[in-house]
């Protein structure tokens, strides 16, 4: 079955974290442009594709295959990304103020919707050739 931490993380995702307001639907993205607050870390000289620092809300599926995170890869781990939203929020969201335990549960949930292998090329088993 689904682990207790993952279940708690799922409740945070749709409840206190309000993550599902942008990361909704089967791909965990509403497809809209949003400023997630990572622009403060953005590398200088790289143009933003959206207006006023906004980017298309990314899918949260298979997060293990898309690290590092942020607009320009400025956030190394999933835990760092969750901590960012918990402590800083974004231009559109107030800081979530999640406890360390809640942050951990949210990371466990996000890991549960990910995979360690490439779902589009299952025969590769995530190996380099």
Backbone as a printed PyTorch tensor [residue, N CA C, xyz], in Angstrom:
tensor([[[  0.8000,  -1.1880,   0.0000],
         [  0.0000,   0.0000,   0.0000],
         [  0.8480,   1.2600,   0.0000]],

        [[  0.1540,   2.3450,   0.0320],
         [  0.7600,   3.6700,   0.0150],
         [  1.2440,   4.0010,   1.4230]],

        [[  2.4900,   4.4350,   1.5760],
         [  3.0540,   4.6750,   2.9020],
         [  2.3410,   5.8150,   3.6220]],

        [[  2.4100,   5.7930,   4.9450],
         [  1.8040,   6.8550,   5.7580],
         [  2.3870,   8.2320,   5.4260]],

        [[  3.7330,   8.3690,   5.3230],
         [  4.2810,   9.6900,   4.9640],
         [  3.7790,  10.1770,   3.6060]],

        [[  3.6690,   9.2770,   2.6280],
         [  3.1730,   9.6780,   1.3070],
         [  1.7110,  10.1230,   1.3910]],

        [[  0.9200,   9.4200,   2.2110],
         [ -0.4780,   9.8140,   2.3840],
         [ -0.5800,  11.1890,   3.0420]],

        [[  0.2550,  11.4220,   4.0650],
         [  0.2540,  12.7470,   4.7070],
         [  0.7040,  13.8140,   3.7080]],

        [[  1.7120,  13.4890,   2.8930],
         [  2.2040,  14.4270,   1.8870],
         [  1.1450,  14.7580,   0.8540]],

        [[  0.3510,  13.7520,   0.4560],
         [ -0.7310,  13.9880,  -0.5090],
         [ -1.7660,  14.9540,   0.0770]],

        [[ -2.0630,  14.7850,   1.3650],
         [ -3.0130,  15.6890,   2.0280],
         [ -2.4580,  17.1150,   2.0800]],

        [[ -1.1490,  17.2460,   2.3290],
         [ -0.5190,  18.5770,   2.3160],
         [ -0.5610,  19.1800,   0.9190]],

        [[ -0.3470,  18.3480,  -0.0890],
         [ -0.3140,  18.7970,  -1.4790],
         [ -1.6240,  19.4750,  -1.8770]],

        [[ -2.7450,  18.8900,  -1.4730],
         [ -4.0520,  19.4570,  -1.8320],
         [ -4.6080,  20.3670,  -0.7510]],

        [[ -4.0540,  20.2900,   0.4620],
         [ -4.5550,  21.0830,   1.5830],
         [ -3.6790,  22.2660,   1.8970]],

        [[ -2.9640,  22.2020,   3.0200],
         [ -2.1620,  23.3090,   3.5260],
         [ -1.1750,  23.8560,   2.4980]],

        [[ -0.5450,  22.9680,   1.7190],
         [  0.4280,  23.4150,   0.7240],
         [ -0.2020,  24.0880,  -0.4760]],

        [[ -1.4550,  23.7540,  -0.7710],
         [ -2.1900,  24.3150,  -1.9000],
         [ -1.4330,  24.1410,  -3.2190]],

        [[ -0.5880,  23.1170,  -3.2940],
         [  0.2030,  22.8790,  -4.5090],
         [ -0.6920,  22.5930,  -5.7110]],

        [[ -1.8300,  21.9340,  -5.4490],
         [ -2.7100,  21.5290,  -6.5380],
         [ -3.4110,  22.7080,  -7.1990]],

        [[ -3.2640,  23.9180,  -6.6530],
         [ -3.8620,  25.0770,  -7.3290],
         [ -3.1730,  25.3320,  -8.6660]],

        [[ -1.8970,  24.9840,  -8.7760],
         [ -1.1680,  25.1160, -10.0440],
         [ -0.8030,  23.7520, -10.6250]],

        [[ -0.4400,  22.8180,  -9.7530],
         [ -0.0220,  21.4890, -10.1950],
         [ -1.2140,  20.5480, -10.1130]],

        [[ -2.1010,  20.6580, -11.1110],
         [ -3.3480,  19.8980, -11.1000],
         [ -3.4470,  18.9950, -12.3210]],

        [[ -4.4320,  18.1250, -12.3020],
         [ -4.6750,  17.2360, -13.4270],
         [ -3.7330,  16.0470, -13.4420]],

        [[ -3.8640,  15.2060, -14.4610],
         [ -3.0750,  13.9750, -14.5160],
         [ -1.5700,  14.2130, -14.6180]],

        [[ -1.1590,  15.3480, -15.1700],
         [  0.2670,  15.6550, -15.2710],
         [  0.7470,  16.5990, -14.1780]],

        [[ -0.1140,  16.9190, -13.2290],
         [  0.2400,  17.8180, -12.1350],
         [  0.7410,  19.1640, -12.6600]],

        [[  0.0400,  19.7040, -13.6580],
         [  0.3230,  21.0370, -14.1930],
         [ -0.9450,  21.5930, -14.8140]],

        [[ -1.2190,  22.8820, -14.5470],
         [ -2.3760,  23.5030, -15.1900],
         [ -1.9810,  24.1410, -16.5200]],

        [[ -0.6950,  24.0980, -16.8680],
         [ -0.2330,  24.6170, -18.1530],
         [ -0.1510,  26.1250, -18.2280]],

        [[ -0.4030,  26.8270, -17.1250],
         [ -0.3860,  28.2870, -17.1280],
         [  1.0080,  28.8250, -16.8320]],

        [[  1.1980,  30.1310, -17.0750],
         [  2.4530,  30.7930, -16.7280],
         [  2.3600,  31.3330, -15.3120]],

        [[  3.3850,  31.0470, -14.5020],
         [  3.4300,  31.5060, -13.1190],
         [  4.8590,  31.8980, -12.7730]],

        [[  5.0000,  32.8300, -11.8400],
         [  6.3110,  33.1890, -11.3010],
         [  6.4640,  32.4620,  -9.9800]],

        [[  7.3220,  31.4420,  -9.9550],
         [  7.4330,  30.6110,  -8.7570],
         [  8.4170,  31.1410,  -7.7320]],

        [[  8.9900,  32.3200,  -7.9590],
         [  9.8940,  32.9040,  -6.9810],
         [ 11.3380,  32.4730,  -7.1370]],

        [[ 11.6210,  31.5600,  -8.0640],
         [ 12.9990,  31.1500,  -8.2870],
         [ 13.7730,  32.1950,  -9.0860]],

        [[ 13.0800,  33.1820,  -9.6580],
         [ 13.7670,  34.1810, -10.4740],
         [ 14.8110,  34.9430,  -9.6720]],

        [[ 14.6760,  34.9700,  -8.3480],
         [ 15.6810,  35.6300,  -7.5120],
         [ 17.0170,  34.9150,  -7.6130]],

        [[ 16.9680,  33.6270,  -7.9730],
         [ 18.1970,  32.8460,  -8.0890],
         [ 18.6790,  32.7500,  -9.5330]],

        [[ 17.8890,  33.2570, -10.4740],
         [ 18.1630,  33.0350, -11.8970],
         [ 19.5340,  33.5650, -12.3030]],

        [[ 20.1530,  32.8260, -13.1820],
         [ 21.4560,  33.2500, -13.6860],
         [ 21.2960,  34.5170, -14.5190]],

        [[ 22.2400,  35.4120, -14.3820],
         [ 22.1860,  36.6770, -15.1210],
         [ 22.3720,  36.4200, -16.6120]],

        [[ 21.6680,  37.1870, -17.4250],
         [ 21.8350,  37.1090, -18.8600],
         [ 21.0020,  36.0470, -19.5460]],

        [[ 20.2020,  35.2990, -18.7830],
         [ 19.3470,  34.2950, -19.4100],
         [ 17.9320,  34.8480, -19.4800]],

        [[ 17.3870,  35.0020, -20.6700],
         [ 16.0460,  35.5870, -20.7840],
         [ 14.9640,  34.6600, -20.2760]],

        [[ 13.9650,  35.2270, -19.6380],
         [ 12.8120,  34.4580, -19.1830],
         [ 11.8350,  34.3240, -20.3440]],

        [[ 11.2870,  33.1240, -20.5790],
         [ 10.3620,  32.9520, -21.6960],
         [  8.9950,  33.5640, -21.4620]],

        [[  8.6380,  33.8080, -20.2090],
         [  7.3230,  34.3700, -19.9220],
         [  7.4210,  35.8200, -19.4860]],

        [[  6.2940,  36.4740, -19.4240],
         [  6.2340,  37.8750, -19.0150],
         [  6.5410,  38.0060, -17.5290]],

        [[  7.3550,  38.9920, -17.1920],
         [  7.6540,  39.3200, -15.7920],
         [  8.1760,  38.1330, -14.9810]],

        [[  9.0390,  37.3200, -15.5930],
         [  9.6450,  36.2100, -14.8600],
         [  8.7750,  34.9830, -14.7240]],

        [[  7.6670,  34.9240, -15.4340],
         [  6.7690,  33.7720, -15.3360],
         [  7.2210,  32.6540, -16.2690]],

        [[  7.0120,  31.4330, -15.8300],
         [  7.3150,  30.2470, -16.6110],
         [  6.1110,  29.3260, -16.6020]],

        [[  6.0330,  28.4470, -17.5970],
         [  4.9570,  27.4780, -17.6260],
         [  5.0920,  26.5520, -16.4160]],

        [[  3.9800,  26.3110, -15.7390],
         [  3.9800,  25.4220, -14.5790],
         [  4.4170,  24.0340, -15.0460]],

        [[  5.5380,  23.5300, -14.5050],
         [  6.0270,  22.2340, -14.9850],
         [  5.2370,  21.0750, -14.3980]],

        [[  5.2640,  19.9560, -15.1060],
         [  4.6830,  18.7380, -14.5660],
         [  5.5160,  18.2760, -13.3770]],

        [[  4.8730,  17.6410, -12.4290],
         [  5.5900,  17.0700, -11.2950],
         [  5.8120,  15.5710, -11.4660]],

        [[  5.3530,  15.0330, -12.5870],
         [  5.5710,  13.6130, -12.8380],
         [  7.0530,  13.3580, -13.1210]],

        [[  7.5560,  12.2580, -12.6110],
         [  8.9180,  11.7990, -12.8890],
         [  9.9680,  12.8380, -12.5240]],

        [[  9.8380,  13.4350, -11.3450],
         [ 10.7650,  14.4870, -10.9220],
         [ 12.2110,  14.0210, -10.8270]],

        [[ 12.4210,  12.7390, -10.5640],
         [ 13.7910,  12.2450, -10.4580],
         [ 14.5480,  12.4140, -11.7700]],

        [[ 13.8210,  12.4880, -12.8860],
         [ 14.4690,  12.6060, -14.1890],
         [ 14.7240,  14.0540, -14.5840]],

        [[ 14.2800,  15.0110, -13.7670],
         [ 14.3640,  16.4150, -14.1920],
         [ 15.1800,  17.2990, -13.2590]],

        [[ 15.9350,  16.7180, -12.3400],
         [ 16.7570,  17.5580, -11.4660],
         [ 17.9520,  18.0720, -12.2580]],

        [[ 18.5450,  19.1860, -11.8850],
         [ 18.1630,  20.0680, -10.7860],
         [ 16.9130,  20.8650, -11.1300]],

        [[ 16.3770,  21.5750, -10.1420],
         [ 15.0900,  22.2320, -10.2720],
         [ 15.2330,  23.7500, -10.3390]],

        [[ 14.1190,  24.4400, -10.5700],
         [ 14.1370,  25.8890, -10.7250],
         [ 14.2320,  26.2390, -12.1990]],

        [[ 14.1450,  27.5020, -12.4930],
         [ 14.1620,  27.9440, -13.8850],
         [ 15.4640,  27.6190, -14.5910]],

        [[ 16.5660,  27.7090, -13.8740],
         [ 17.8730,  27.5360, -14.4920],
         [ 18.7000,  26.4780, -13.7720]],

        [[ 18.0430,  25.5510, -13.0930],
         [ 18.7630,  24.5020, -12.3970],
         [ 19.4830,  24.9820, -11.1570]],

        [[ 18.9420,  26.0260, -10.5310],
         [ 19.6080,  26.6160,  -9.3710],
         [ 19.2550,  25.9350,  -8.0540]],

        [[ 18.3190,  25.0070,  -8.0570],
         [ 17.9080,  24.3020,  -6.8470],
         [ 18.2720,  22.8270,  -7.0270]],

        [[ 19.1810,  22.3490,  -6.1920],
         [ 19.7810,  21.0340,  -6.4170],
         [ 18.8380,  19.8660,  -6.1540]],

        [[ 18.0540,  19.9360,  -5.0840],
         [ 17.2670,  18.7650,  -4.6870],
         [ 15.7880,  19.1040,  -4.5370]],

        [[ 14.9870,  18.0680,  -4.5370],
         [ 13.5520,  18.2160,  -4.3130],
         [ 13.2860,  18.7950,  -2.9290]],

        [[ 14.0610,  18.3620,  -1.9440],
         [ 13.9060,  18.8930,  -0.5860],
         [ 14.1900,  20.3920,  -0.5580]],

        [[ 15.1900,  20.8580,  -1.3190],
         [ 15.5000,  22.2880,  -1.3890],
         [ 14.3450,  23.0600,  -2.0350]],

        [[ 13.7270,  22.4790,  -3.0580],
         [ 12.5970,  23.1410,  -3.7200],
         [ 11.4150,  23.2730,  -2.7630]],

        [[ 11.1210,  22.2020,  -2.0140],
         [ 10.0320,  22.2440,  -1.0360],
         [ 10.3580,  23.2630,   0.0520]],

        [[ 11.6110,  23.3020,   0.5020],
         [ 12.0240,  24.2720,   1.5230],
         [ 11.8370,  25.7070,   1.0090]],

        [[ 12.1500,  25.9390,  -0.2650],
         [ 11.9690,  27.2600,  -0.8760],
         [ 10.5150,  27.7230,  -0.7410]],

        [[  9.5770,  26.8530,  -1.1180],
         [  8.1630,  27.2320,  -1.0280],
         [  7.7100,  27.3740,   0.4230]],

        [[  8.2820,  26.5770,   1.2970],
         [  7.9020,  26.6470,   2.7010],
         [  8.3740,  27.9450,   3.3480]],

        [[  9.6100,  28.3530,   3.0370],
         [ 10.2030,  29.5270,   3.6840],
         [  9.9750,  30.8230,   2.9260]],

        [[ 10.0310,  30.7790,   1.5980],
         [  9.9680,  32.0130,   0.8040],
         [  8.6700,  32.1900,   0.0280]],

        [[  8.0390,  31.0720,  -0.3360],
         [  6.8570,  31.1610,  -1.1770],
         [  7.2450,  31.6130,  -2.5640]],

        [[  6.3710,  32.3290,  -3.2100],
         [  6.6370,  32.8700,  -4.5380],
         [  5.9450,  34.2150,  -4.6390]],

        [[  6.0440,  34.8450,  -5.7900],
         [  5.3790,  36.1390,  -5.9490],
         [  3.8670,  36.0050,  -5.8480]],

        [[  3.3610,  34.8060,  -6.1320],
         [  1.9180,  34.5940,  -6.1180],
         [  1.4310,  33.8300,  -4.8920]],

        [[  2.3510,  33.2350,  -4.1570],
         [  1.9720,  32.4280,  -2.9970],
         [  2.7520,  32.8690,  -1.7700]],

        [[  2.0720,  32.9620,  -0.6540],
         [  2.7400,  33.2420,   0.6140],
         [  3.5700,  32.0230,   1.0100]],

        [[  4.5980,  32.1970,   1.8430],
         [  5.3420,  31.0300,   2.3260],
         [  4.3890,  30.0240,   2.9720]],

        [[  4.6210,  28.7450,   2.7020],
         [  3.7220,  27.7090,   3.2040],
         [  3.9030,  27.4310,   4.6860]],

        [[  5.0810,  27.7770,   5.2150],
         [  5.3860,  27.5840,   6.6340],
         [  5.1310,  26.1450,   7.0760]],

        [[  5.6660,  25.2040,   6.3160],
         [  5.5530,  23.7930,   6.6620],
         [  6.6140,  23.4350,   7.6900]],

        [[  6.2670,  22.5670,   8.6160],
         [  7.2550,  22.0740,   9.5700],
         [  8.2420,  21.1700,   8.8240]],

        [[  9.3520,  20.8280,   9.4690],
         [ 10.3290,  19.9260,   8.8550],
         [  9.6800,  18.5850,   8.5170]],

        [[  8.8310,  18.0840,   9.4160],
         [  8.1320,  16.8250,   9.1620],
         [  7.1870,  16.9190,   7.9830]],

        [[  6.4670,  18.0350,   7.8830],
         [  5.5540,  18.2290,   6.7550],
         [  6.3280,  18.3300,   5.4450]],

        [[  7.4640,  19.0230,   5.4700],
         [  8.2830,  19.1140,   4.2670],
         [  8.7360,  17.7250,   3.8280]],

        [[  9.1620,  16.9170,   4.7870],
         [  9.6020,  15.5580,   4.4930],
         [  8.4630,  14.7400,   3.8920]],

        [[  7.2660,  14.8370,   4.4720],
         [  6.1060,  14.0990,   3.9540],
         [  5.7720,  14.5410,   2.5310]],

        [[  5.8620,  15.8410,   2.2600],
         [  5.5650,  16.3410,   0.9220],
         [  6.5810,  15.8030,  -0.0810]],

        [[  7.8560,  15.7540,   0.3010],
         [  8.8880,  15.1970,  -0.5760],
         [  8.6010,  13.7160,  -0.8530]],

        [[  8.2030,  12.9670,   0.1770],
         [  7.8910,  11.5500,  -0.0050],
         [  6.7350,  11.3970,  -0.9920]],

        [[  5.7090,  12.2380,  -0.8800],
         [  4.5970,  12.1820,  -1.8370],
         [  5.0870,  12.4740,  -3.2440]],

        [[  5.8810,  13.5380,  -3.4130],
         [  6.3760,  13.8940,  -4.7450],
         [  7.2440,  12.7800,  -5.3250]],

        [[  8.0130,  12.1260,  -4.4710],
         [  8.8040,  10.9810,  -4.9250],
         [  7.8970,   9.8460,  -5.3920]],

        [[  6.7280,   9.7170,  -4.7680],
         [  5.8240,   8.6210,  -5.1080],
         [  5.1980,   8.7760,  -6.4900]],

        [[  5.2080,   9.9890,  -7.0390],
         [  4.6640,  10.1920,  -8.3860],
         [  5.7930,  10.2780,  -9.4130]],

        [[  6.9680,   9.8580,  -8.9840],
         [  8.1430,   9.8490,  -9.8390],
         [  8.5570,   8.4150, -10.1240]],

        [[  9.5580,   8.2900, -10.9500],
         [ 10.1110,   6.9820, -11.2660],
         [ 11.6160,   7.1080, -11.3710]],

        [[ 12.3110,   6.0100, -11.1520],
         [ 13.7640,   6.0190, -11.2780],
         [ 14.2230,   5.6800, -12.6880]],

        [[ 13.3100,   5.1940, -13.5380],
         [ 13.6790,   4.8320, -14.9030],
         [ 12.9020,   5.6850, -15.8910]],

        [[ 13.3660,   5.7350, -17.1020],
         [ 12.7380,   6.5480, -18.1310],
         [ 11.4720,   5.8570, -18.6270]],

        [[ 10.2930,   6.4280, -18.3660],
         [  9.0500,   5.7600, -18.7500],
         [  8.8290,   5.7340, -20.2590]],

        [[  9.5480,   6.5710, -20.9910],
         [  9.3620,   6.6400, -22.4330],
         [ 10.2560,   5.6480, -23.1640]],

        [[ 11.2870,   5.1520, -22.4830],
         [ 12.1930,   4.1660, -23.0660],
         [ 12.4990,   3.1080, -22.0150]],

        [[ 11.5060,   2.2910, -21.6670],
         [ 11.6840,   1.3480, -20.5630],
         [ 12.8120,   0.3430, -20.7880]],

        [[ 13.1460,   0.0230, -22.0380],
         [ 14.2070,  -0.9450, -22.3020],
         [ 15.5770,  -0.4100, -21.8930]],

        [[ 15.7270,   0.9110, -21.8040],
         [ 17.0160,   1.4890, -21.4380],
         [ 17.3480,   1.2860, -19.9720]],

        [[ 16.3300,   1.1450, -19.1300],
         [ 16.5140,   0.9880, -17.6960],
         [ 17.4180,   2.0780, -17.1280]],

        [[ 17.3060,   3.2850, -17.7090],
         [ 18.0140,   4.4780, -17.2370],
         [ 19.5440,   4.3270, -17.3350]],

        [[ 20.0140,   3.5250, -18.2800],
         [ 21.4480,   3.3070, -18.4630],
         [ 21.9820,   4.1710, -19.5920]],

        [[ 23.2040,   4.6040, -19.4480],
         [ 23.8950,   5.3020, -20.5380],
         [ 24.5790,   4.2550, -21.4090]],

        [[ 24.6100,   4.5120, -22.7110],
         [ 25.2580,   3.5660, -23.6440],
         [ 26.4520,   4.2320, -24.2890]]])
